[in-house]
Amino acid sequence: MHSDLWLEEKFEDFLGLKFKVEKVLFSGKSDFQTVDVVETKGHGKMLLNDGLVMVTERDEFAYHDMITHVPLFVHPAPKNVLIIGGGDGGTAREVLRHQSVEKCTMVEIDAMVVEACRQHIPQTAKDLDHEKLQLIIGDGVEFVKQTTEKFDVIIVDSTDPIGPAQPLFGEAFYQDVFNCLSADGIVVSQGESSWYAMEIQQSLLKVLNAVFPQSYLYSFSNLTYPGGLWSFTFASKQYHPVADFDATRVAASGLDFQYYNQALHSAAFALPNFVKKGLAGLIDNS
Amino acid sequence: MHSDLWLEEKFEDFLGLKFKVEKVLFSGKSDFQTVDVVETKGHGKMLLNDGLVMVTERDEFAYHDMITHVPLFVHPAPKNVLIIGGGDGGTAREVLRHQSVEKCTMVEIDAMVVEACRQHIPQTAKDLDHEKLQLIIGDGVEFVKQTTEKFDVIIVDSTDPIGPAQPLFGEAFYQDVFNCLSADGIVVSQGESSWYAMEIQQSLLKVLNAVFPQSYLYSFSNLTYPGGLWSFTFASKQYHPVADFDATRVAASGLDFQYYNQALHSAAFALPNFVKKGLAGLIDNS
């Protein structure tokens, strides 16, 4: 007899997302959070932190394409890239596909996430031993405070602003991010859902506005997060994410993507009116 | 004591969407399907047909804006509009906001859906007695076979291709739709989810390709349908949905939308690569 195993992610007190589980592959509790990897029916392997779905094999390409290729195709020559978080390895995998990148530093606070993904989700973790990747297990907040390096692109691939990721949504952190970005640097950050978490988006964008001359929001469709319509923030010292985007570089790269393409790049910055109204004064999207 | 009431929409055998229910407002069984209206916590009032979420007050504007305003702003002067289905009234409500529209005919097969929405969801049903609206309770398949009218825009606002809506996904129906469209007519249809139902999209687009010279898919974010990234098909005798879209007409209309805007119009036709690849040869999206 097989047991009928389901996991349920509750969102506030009015929504639940249930996924059929075939097998629990890993369950642990780190200093920061619970970490689970399960084999699901319908979504492949799935990583959960504190019971929240982080990554599934079925749709992770959407998130990782959009958090990575948008800033890396806006910056004309990204050589030195920093990832804060991103323990599953999917963002690093996509960053390392760009020929211009000479070095990618990834600072993940939770070794257990990295190890669980190395062992069970090679689809995302496969490039964590790449020669251009420096993987640091440590606190990203401390890292950007102390580093003397300058980065062309910083990607804040964080969990929600509860638990270990909370400081990653604050102004002190982004002041340090600004300081360790090159003069034409870009920071892109996981930006939550416009349907269900606009207050978090407003709060994060207020922080970015206080630090950066330009702030934007762009969206994509995430299959397994509550709300579906998910966002990244794009804060920039110099480049406009659409006007300064040279679309010919996408074809010239020779890269083939499962989600991202040059038309979608600009389209992602076209936001529905309820988002534009909710974030009025906080975003420079035209 | 309050009971802890939830409704759950199962998708295949691997996904469940659970919504907190405050109160059941209506439950009936028509000749075609079960019809329920519930007051939810978090999504306002919700209509369900055969246990599947059709409409919620919280996000219905996204669906109704995108199924309506895209074709009505591509066609330069839509005067005579036909809606097949759309029993909740939200599509008719949006069609009737366009000054150019002289007459809107709506053919809904299920009187119980219309009555339940009239009584419990005035947000969508509020214009069902509009002087320009002719509401026919009947079979849309038969209507397009027999009518001698010509329509500028036809909107197929149907449920999934199971139950009463099944013939609305077939070639015989679309041949009749073609015949009762004006020489520059457009038909837009509910087109399911690229994440979970690409086979239905492929099947529908094959039908449209067999009948129409141009077929496209466009997407938007639906909050309460499984998959989030939802689609409409756009089949056309003459107009290209982006090249022939005169964006100045949106501002000139004086209309204000919660979801739709002129930038989003074109952006909606920029599809992720996995959609473009899955529908290769079936869509004319560039």
XYZ file of C-alpha atoms in Angstrom:
572
model
C 0.000 0.000 0.000
C 1.235 3.449 -0.883
C 0.460 6.269 1.495
C -1.278 9.302 0.001
C 1.284 11.948 0.903
C 0.715 15.638 0.212
C 2.488 18.753 1.371
C 0.570 21.954 1.844
C 1.951 25.485 1.798
C -0.407 27.802 3.628
C -0.488 31.439 2.611
C -1.826 33.677 5.362
C -5.110 32.223 6.590
C -6.979 32.032 3.317
C -4.993 30.058 0.746
C -3.321 26.679 0.550
C -1.196 25.113 -2.200
C -1.042 21.336 -2.068
C 1.506 19.233 -3.905
C 1.482 15.452 -4.203
C 4.621 13.974 -2.691
C 6.069 10.681 -3.905
C 9.017 10.503 -1.530
C 10.806 12.577 1.068
C 14.462 12.727 0.032
C 15.892 14.945 2.766
C 14.692 16.605 5.943
C 16.926 18.662 8.178
C 16.994 21.609 10.522
C 19.872 24.034 10.168
C 20.746 26.966 12.399
C 18.518 29.074 10.167
C 15.526 27.085 8.980
C 14.088 23.698 8.189
C 15.267 22.295 4.871
C 13.347 19.635 2.955
C 13.760 18.064 -0.447
C 10.888 15.958 -1.750
C 10.161 14.136 -4.966
C 6.743 15.357 -6.098
C 4.308 14.052 -8.637
C 3.920 16.712 -11.285
C 6.709 19.123 -10.331
C 9.825 16.962 -10.047
C 12.088 17.457 -7.075
C 11.198 20.331 -4.793
C 13.188 22.282 -2.172
C 11.353 23.779 0.793
C 12.739 26.141 3.435
C 10.607 26.468 6.566
C 7.867 24.644 4.670
C 7.747 27.177 1.817
C 8.370 26.038 -1.752
C 11.656 27.508 -3.007
C 12.456 25.581 -6.157
C 10.898 22.836 -8.246
C 12.557 21.086 -11.170
C 9.522 21.763 -13.335
C 9.567 25.555 -13.253
C 12.865 26.705 -11.732
C 14.099 27.844 -15.141
C 11.587 30.698 -15.169
C 12.858 32.199 -11.923
C 16.545 31.593 -12.655
C 16.362 32.890 -16.224
C 14.624 36.074 -15.204
C 16.697 36.904 -12.122
C 19.915 36.394 -14.097
C 19.621 37.223 -17.762
C 17.781 40.516 -17.395
C 20.635 42.276 -15.518
C 23.390 40.369 -17.347
C 22.066 41.450 -20.732
C 21.542 45.057 -19.611
C 25.063 45.492 -18.260
C 27.227 45.658 -21.410
C 30.108 43.588 -20.020
C 29.443 41.925 -16.666
C 32.716 40.453 -15.455
C 32.391 40.232 -11.705
C 29.051 39.009 -10.359
C 27.910 38.535 -6.764
C 25.001 36.332 -5.712
C 23.590 36.728 -2.195
C 21.695 33.577 -1.290
C 20.815 31.300 -4.179
C 21.817 28.154 -2.298
C 20.135 25.805 -4.754
C 22.699 26.858 -7.367
C 20.287 27.710 -10.182
C 21.206 31.391 -10.341
C 24.942 30.596 -10.367
C 24.337 28.058 -13.151
C 22.753 30.762 -15.323
C 25.333 33.463 -14.455
C 28.152 31.111 -15.442
C 26.707 30.644 -18.937
C 27.670 34.243 -19.782
C 31.044 34.325 -21.537
C 31.886 37.781 -20.197
C 31.728 36.617 -16.580
C 35.210 36.092 -15.192
C 34.240 35.497 -11.598
C 31.051 34.744 -9.740
C 30.967 34.937 -5.954
C 28.048 33.338 -4.176
C 27.417 33.985 -0.478
C 24.852 31.598 0.962
C 24.172 31.612 4.687
C 22.925 28.052 4.991
C 25.307 25.202 4.189
C 22.488 22.711 4.597
C 20.586 24.156 1.619
C 23.675 23.872 -0.556
C 24.432 20.329 0.549
C 20.843 19.135 0.190
C 20.704 20.524 -3.360
C 24.124 19.169 -4.290
C 22.969 15.751 -3.241
C 19.376 15.727 -4.458
C 18.800 18.497 -7.046
C 21.763 18.405 -9.452
C 19.562 20.168 -12.024
C 20.157 23.421 -10.136
C 23.326 22.575 -8.202
C 25.344 21.145 -11.075
C 27.718 24.096 -11.469
C 28.497 24.763 -7.812
C 32.031 23.434 -8.393
C 32.597 25.577 -11.493
C 36.105 27.014 -11.688
C 34.824 30.583 -11.958
C 32.585 30.222 -8.911
C 33.695 31.163 -5.421
C 31.157 29.718 -2.992
C 31.224 31.278 0.469
C 29.082 29.905 3.264
C 28.428 33.048 5.247
C 26.262 36.050 5.902
C 25.647 38.163 2.811
C 24.921 41.207 4.969
C 28.387 40.985 6.516
C 29.987 40.186 3.174
C 28.809 43.349 1.422
C 29.773 45.374 4.502
C 33.348 44.129 4.447
C 34.329 43.319 0.886
C 36.664 45.626 -0.989
C 35.691 44.117 -4.350
C 33.546 45.904 -6.895
C 30.820 43.970 -8.699
C 29.128 44.745 -12.000
C 25.964 42.894 -11.080
C 24.677 41.789 -7.683
C 21.790 39.328 -7.524
C 19.915 39.039 -4.231
C 18.355 35.601 -4.573
C 16.749 35.495 -1.170
C 13.838 33.877 0.576
C 10.935 35.933 1.940
C 11.604 38.724 4.465
C 11.051 36.455 7.429
C 13.737 34.361 9.075
C 17.335 34.609 7.841
C 16.532 36.826 4.844
C 14.968 39.696 6.794
C 18.050 41.997 6.793
C 18.241 41.568 3.003
C 15.195 43.807 2.713
C 16.678 46.722 4.718
C 18.362 50.011 3.844
C 21.665 49.318 5.616
C 22.166 46.261 3.429
C 21.388 48.134 0.216
C 23.708 50.999 1.157
C 26.506 48.414 1.360
C 25.339 46.849 -1.925
C 25.543 50.283 -3.540
C 29.070 50.761 -2.221
C 30.387 47.491 -3.605
C 28.789 47.925 -7.025
C 30.909 49.324 -9.840
C 30.072 52.812 -11.148
C 27.617 51.317 -13.668
C 26.459 48.486 -11.437
C 23.048 46.836 -11.183
C 21.358 44.984 -8.335
C 18.424 42.684 -8.956
C 16.477 41.247 -6.031
C 13.750 38.700 -5.429
C 10.720 40.959 -5.180
C 7.700 38.904 -4.098
C 4.179 38.892 -5.557
C 2.198 41.930 -6.649
C -1.051 40.073 -6.011
C -0.443 39.094 -2.421
C 2.559 41.028 -1.126
C 2.481 44.536 -2.487
C 3.339 45.984 0.932
C 6.653 44.110 0.830
C 7.247 45.415 -2.685
C 6.500 48.961 -1.555
C 8.806 48.619 1.415
C 11.672 47.170 -0.631
C 11.266 49.808 -3.338
C 11.328 52.610 -0.749
C 14.666 51.259 0.413
C 15.999 51.031 -3.151
C 14.766 54.545 -3.954
C 16.599 55.905 -0.934
C 19.866 54.439 -2.195
C 19.758 54.180 -6.000
C 19.027 56.771 -8.690
C 16.833 54.336 -10.645
C 14.495 51.582 -9.413
C 12.242 49.291 -11.426
C 10.057 46.251 -10.999
C 9.723 43.474 -13.537
C 7.541 40.404 -13.517
C 7.375 36.847 -14.666
C 5.122 33.877 -14.145
C 6.144 31.496 -11.388
C 4.243 28.221 -11.343
C 4.646 27.206 -7.726
C 4.616 30.399 -5.657
C 1.360 31.765 -4.242
C 0.194 34.487 -6.587
C 1.925 33.262 -9.738
C 2.793 36.755 -10.961
C 6.187 37.135 -9.326
C 8.601 40.055 -9.403
C 12.189 41.129 -9.275
C 13.366 44.622 -8.443
C 16.040 46.184 -10.654
C 18.049 49.056 -9.137
C 20.714 50.717 -11.171
C 23.400 53.364 -10.962
C 23.392 54.120 -14.667
C 21.620 51.760 -17.063
C 17.944 51.819 -17.924
C 16.775 48.182 -18.133
C 14.919 48.652 -21.419
C 16.380 51.731 -23.133
C 19.945 50.544 -22.514
C 19.218 46.921 -23.396
C 20.998 45.909 -26.595
C 18.749 43.080 -27.762
C 21.258 41.930 -30.376
C 23.484 40.672 -27.566
C 20.973 37.925 -26.768
C 21.249 36.283 -30.179
C 24.985 37.026 -30.301
C 25.492 35.152 -27.040
C 24.508 31.906 -28.719
C 22.649 30.973 -25.546
C 19.309 29.211 -25.667
C 16.873 29.720 -22.805
C 13.749 27.938 -21.644
C 12.007 31.129 -20.496
C 13.981 34.300 -21.279
C 14.146 35.904 -24.698
C 14.739 39.406 -25.994
C 11.064 40.284 -26.483
C 10.206 39.016 -23.023
C 13.012 41.129 -21.539
C 11.255 44.403 -22.320
C 7.770 42.945 -21.892
C 8.591 42.008 -18.299
C 8.802 45.714 -17.404
C 5.266 46.374 -18.728
C 3.221 46.063 -15.554
C -0.529 45.739 -15.048
C -2.255 48.925 -13.924
C -2.978 47.666 -10.408
C 0.768 47.159 -9.938
C 1.662 50.542 -11.446
C -0.893 52.242 -9.217
C 0.169 50.364 -6.092
C 3.813 51.262 -6.700
C 3.252 54.797 -8.028
C 6.191 57.053 -7.193
C 8.372 54.076 -6.310
C 9.244 52.708 -9.753
C 10.707 54.278 -12.866
C 8.967 51.839 -15.243
C 7.477 53.974 -18.002
C -18.211 28.039 17.133
C -17.306 28.751 13.517
C -16.602 25.802 11.277
C -13.271 25.842 9.461
C -14.560 25.615 5.903
C -12.253 25.301 2.903
C -12.854 24.430 -0.701
C -10.228 22.600 -2.682
C -9.801 22.557 -6.450
C -7.824 19.503 -7.469
C -5.773 19.684 -10.641
C -5.036 16.256 -12.096
C -3.653 14.061 -9.325
C -0.761 16.213 -8.200
C -1.966 19.713 -7.289
C -4.591 21.231 -5.046
C -5.651 24.849 -4.557
C -7.412 25.509 -1.274
C -9.472 28.614 -0.536
C -10.891 29.580 2.834
C -14.659 29.835 2.665
C -16.616 32.137 4.961
C -20.070 31.298 3.696
C -21.809 29.347 0.956
C -24.136 31.766 -0.840
C -25.582 29.528 -3.533
C -25.406 25.889 -4.557
C -27.316 24.460 -7.465
C -27.205 21.860 -10.181
C -28.301 22.910 -13.641
C -28.762 20.746 -16.708
C -25.106 21.404 -17.504
C -23.048 21.583 -14.333
C -22.982 22.310 -10.637
C -22.972 26.022 -9.833
C -21.709 27.424 -6.530
C -21.128 30.910 -5.237
C -19.161 31.256 -2.003
C -17.891 34.151 0.046
C -14.182 33.488 0.569
C -11.670 34.960 2.923
C -9.020 36.648 0.824
C -10.624 36.520 -2.628
C -14.100 37.973 -2.155
C -17.011 36.200 -3.731
C -16.179 33.259 -5.958
C -18.117 31.406 -8.661
C -17.408 27.717 -9.234
C -18.717 25.511 -12.037
C -18.343 21.780 -11.442
C -16.090 22.646 -8.511
C -13.640 24.645 -10.616
C -12.948 28.298 -9.792
C -14.322 30.508 -12.566
C -14.317 34.013 -11.134
C -13.300 35.741 -7.928
C -13.995 39.347 -7.051
C -10.337 39.872 -6.193
C -8.817 39.112 -9.585
C -11.614 38.931 -12.163
C -10.537 42.252 -13.637
C -7.354 40.686 -15.016
C -9.207 38.057 -17.027
C -12.007 40.361 -18.166
C -9.688 43.211 -19.126
C -7.454 40.977 -21.186
C -10.129 38.940 -22.969
C -11.961 42.148 -23.937
C -9.703 45.120 -24.423
C -7.065 43.395 -26.517
C -9.405 42.600 -29.448
C -11.527 45.735 -28.968
C -8.478 47.990 -29.223
C -7.067 46.081 -32.214
C -10.253 46.288 -34.254
C -10.431 49.969 -35.304
C -14.193 50.323 -34.834
C -15.918 47.376 -33.166
C -19.643 47.963 -33.384
C -21.211 44.532 -33.151
C -19.735 42.160 -30.571
C -20.695 38.587 -29.713
C -19.829 36.848 -26.468
C -20.177 33.069 -26.284
C -20.416 32.044 -22.622
C -19.357 34.675 -20.116
C -22.337 34.022 -17.846
C -20.872 35.941 -14.905
C -21.230 39.135 -16.934
C -17.687 40.454 -16.513
C -16.807 40.294 -20.207
C -20.055 42.029 -21.210
C -19.360 44.707 -18.589
C -15.989 45.480 -20.209
C -17.264 45.289 -23.814
C -20.010 47.795 -23.000
C -17.477 50.368 -21.813
C -16.329 50.855 -25.425
C -18.133 53.806 -26.998
C -17.948 52.324 -30.491
C -19.974 49.268 -29.492
C -23.556 49.601 -30.675
C -24.698 46.109 -29.799
C -23.377 43.254 -27.718
C -24.976 39.824 -27.965
C -24.186 37.317 -25.257
C -25.110 33.650 -25.646
C -24.759 31.747 -22.393
C -25.938 28.159 -22.199
C -26.581 28.041 -18.472
C -29.292 30.293 -17.011
C -28.332 29.222 -13.515
C -24.861 30.792 -13.843
C -26.401 34.075 -14.948
C -28.986 34.083 -12.178
C -26.508 33.117 -9.461
C -24.203 35.941 -10.516
C -27.006 38.457 -10.858
C -28.015 37.696 -7.316
C -24.662 37.265 -5.616
C -21.866 38.800 -7.738
C -23.112 42.193 -8.949
C -19.475 43.216 -9.420
C -19.420 41.186 -12.644
C -23.157 40.944 -13.409
C -24.007 44.623 -12.972
C -24.442 45.415 -16.684
C -26.465 42.366 -17.729
C -29.499 44.619 -18.159
C -27.623 47.200 -20.234
C -29.689 48.564 -23.117
C -27.052 47.599 -25.698
C -26.858 44.012 -24.427
C -28.934 41.204 -25.876
C -28.665 38.259 -23.505
C -29.662 34.928 -25.011
C -29.835 31.805 -22.899
C -28.915 29.189 -25.449
C -26.256 27.128 -27.120
C -23.457 29.212 -28.634
C -22.622 26.422 -31.060
C -26.125 26.547 -32.473
C -26.195 30.340 -32.433
C -23.137 30.794 -34.649
C -24.449 28.077 -36.972
C -27.755 29.858 -37.505
C -27.215 33.588 -37.130
C -27.219 35.802 -40.203
C -25.536 38.668 -38.339
C -21.938 39.680 -38.859
C -19.802 40.499 -35.838
C -16.625 42.573 -35.647
C -15.347 40.778 -32.575
C -16.370 37.435 -31.112
C -15.221 36.547 -27.592
C -15.372 32.898 -26.563
C -15.448 33.184 -22.784
C -15.801 29.507 -22.050
C -14.994 27.033 -19.325
C -12.491 24.231 -19.863
C -13.006 21.762 -22.728
C -14.889 19.320 -20.542
C -18.630 19.375 -19.965
C -20.780 21.930 -21.807
C -17.841 23.837 -23.320
C -16.309 20.893 -25.211
C -17.746 21.763 -28.677
C -16.347 25.289 -28.259
C -12.873 23.848 -28.838
C -13.717 22.139 -32.159
C -13.256 23.002 -35.828
C -16.956 22.955 -36.783
C -17.619 25.688 -34.243
C -14.751 27.855 -35.441
C -15.799 27.458 -39.077
C -19.150 28.930 -38.078
C -17.404 31.650 -36.066
C -15.382 32.519 -39.159
C -18.531 32.738 -41.247
C -20.319 35.133 -38.915
C -17.303 37.428 -38.458
C -17.078 40.541 -40.588
C -14.367 40.686 -43.249
C -11.914 42.183 -40.742
C -13.220 40.268 -37.746
C -11.348 38.915 -34.724
C -12.135 36.015 -32.400
C -10.507 35.771 -28.969
C -10.947 32.625 -26.892
C -10.151 31.420 -23.400
C -6.929 29.526 -24.005
C -5.939 27.683 -20.833
C -2.519 27.494 -19.148
C 0.797 27.070 -20.913
C 2.259 25.475 -17.794
C -0.279 22.730 -17.304
C -2.408 22.478 -20.432
C -0.242 22.997 -23.480
C -1.865 20.045 -25.253
C -5.206 21.879 -25.121
C -3.504 25.014 -26.447
C -1.946 23.017 -29.279
C -5.262 21.409 -30.128
C -7.173 24.709 -30.108
C -4.500 26.451 -32.183
C -4.542 23.646 -34.758
C -8.272 24.261 -35.139
C -7.771 28.032 -35.441
C -4.976 27.552 -37.987
C -7.217 25.396 -40.104
C -9.807 28.167 -40.274
C -8.084 31.553 -39.886
C -5.189 33.134 -41.786
C -3.597 34.407 -38.543
C -3.493 32.854 -35.057
C -1.762 34.125 -31.929
C -1.536 33.404 -28.232
C -1.277 36.038 -25.543
C -0.863 35.695 -21.822
C -1.698 37.312 -18.542
C -1.430 36.444 -14.892
C -4.490 34.890 -13.320
C -4.402 34.660 -9.545
C -6.817 31.813 -8.928
C -6.396 29.364 -11.811
C -3.920 26.485 -11.568
C -0.783 27.561 -13.394
C -1.202 31.319 -12.991
C 0.137 32.116 -16.469
C -3.103 32.005 -18.421
C -3.722 32.542 -22.111
C -6.149 33.724 -24.715
C -5.982 32.831 -28.392
C -6.413 35.619 -30.948
C -7.461 34.573 -34.460
C -7.914 37.189 -37.097
C -8.990 37.627 -40.702
C -6.974 40.776 -41.249
C -5.478 42.604 -38.270
C -2.176 41.803 -36.598
C -2.707 42.187 -32.833
C 0.466 44.232 -32.295
C 1.392 45.788 -35.664
C -2.174 46.952 -36.263
C -2.725 48.129 -32.688
C -3.074 51.896 -32.519
C -1.973 52.531 -28.939
C -3.206 56.112 -28.993
C -6.780 54.789 -28.986
C -6.336 53.547 -25.408
C -5.677 57.009 -23.975
C -8.224 58.537 -26.368
C -10.911 56.206 -25.021
C -10.727 57.907 -21.640
C -11.135 54.484 -20.027
C -9.189 53.515 -16.933
C -8.385 49.862 -16.363
C -7.225 47.849 -13.372
C -5.055 45.497 -15.438
C -4.910 46.421 -19.132
C -2.784 49.225 -20.529
C -1.190 49.959 -23.870
C 2.282 48.685 -22.948
C 0.829 45.485 -21.534
C -1.161 44.934 -24.740
C 1.944 44.295 -26.822
C 3.870 42.730 -23.932
C 1.186 40.059 -23.576
C 2.164 38.661 -26.987
C 5.823 38.226 -25.914
C 5.822 34.608 -24.788
C 8.381 32.640 -22.785
C 10.562 30.321 -24.860
C 8.988 27.139 -23.512
C 5.628 28.392 -24.800
C 7.051 29.470 -28.168
C 8.735 26.098 -28.572
C 5.683 24.134 -27.468
C 3.486 26.033 -29.941
C 6.020 26.316 -32.790
C 4.291 26.358 -36.155
C 0.926 27.055 -34.553
C 1.244 30.742 -33.631
C 2.191 33.812 -35.604
C 3.607 35.662 -32.575
C 6.950 37.075 -33.716
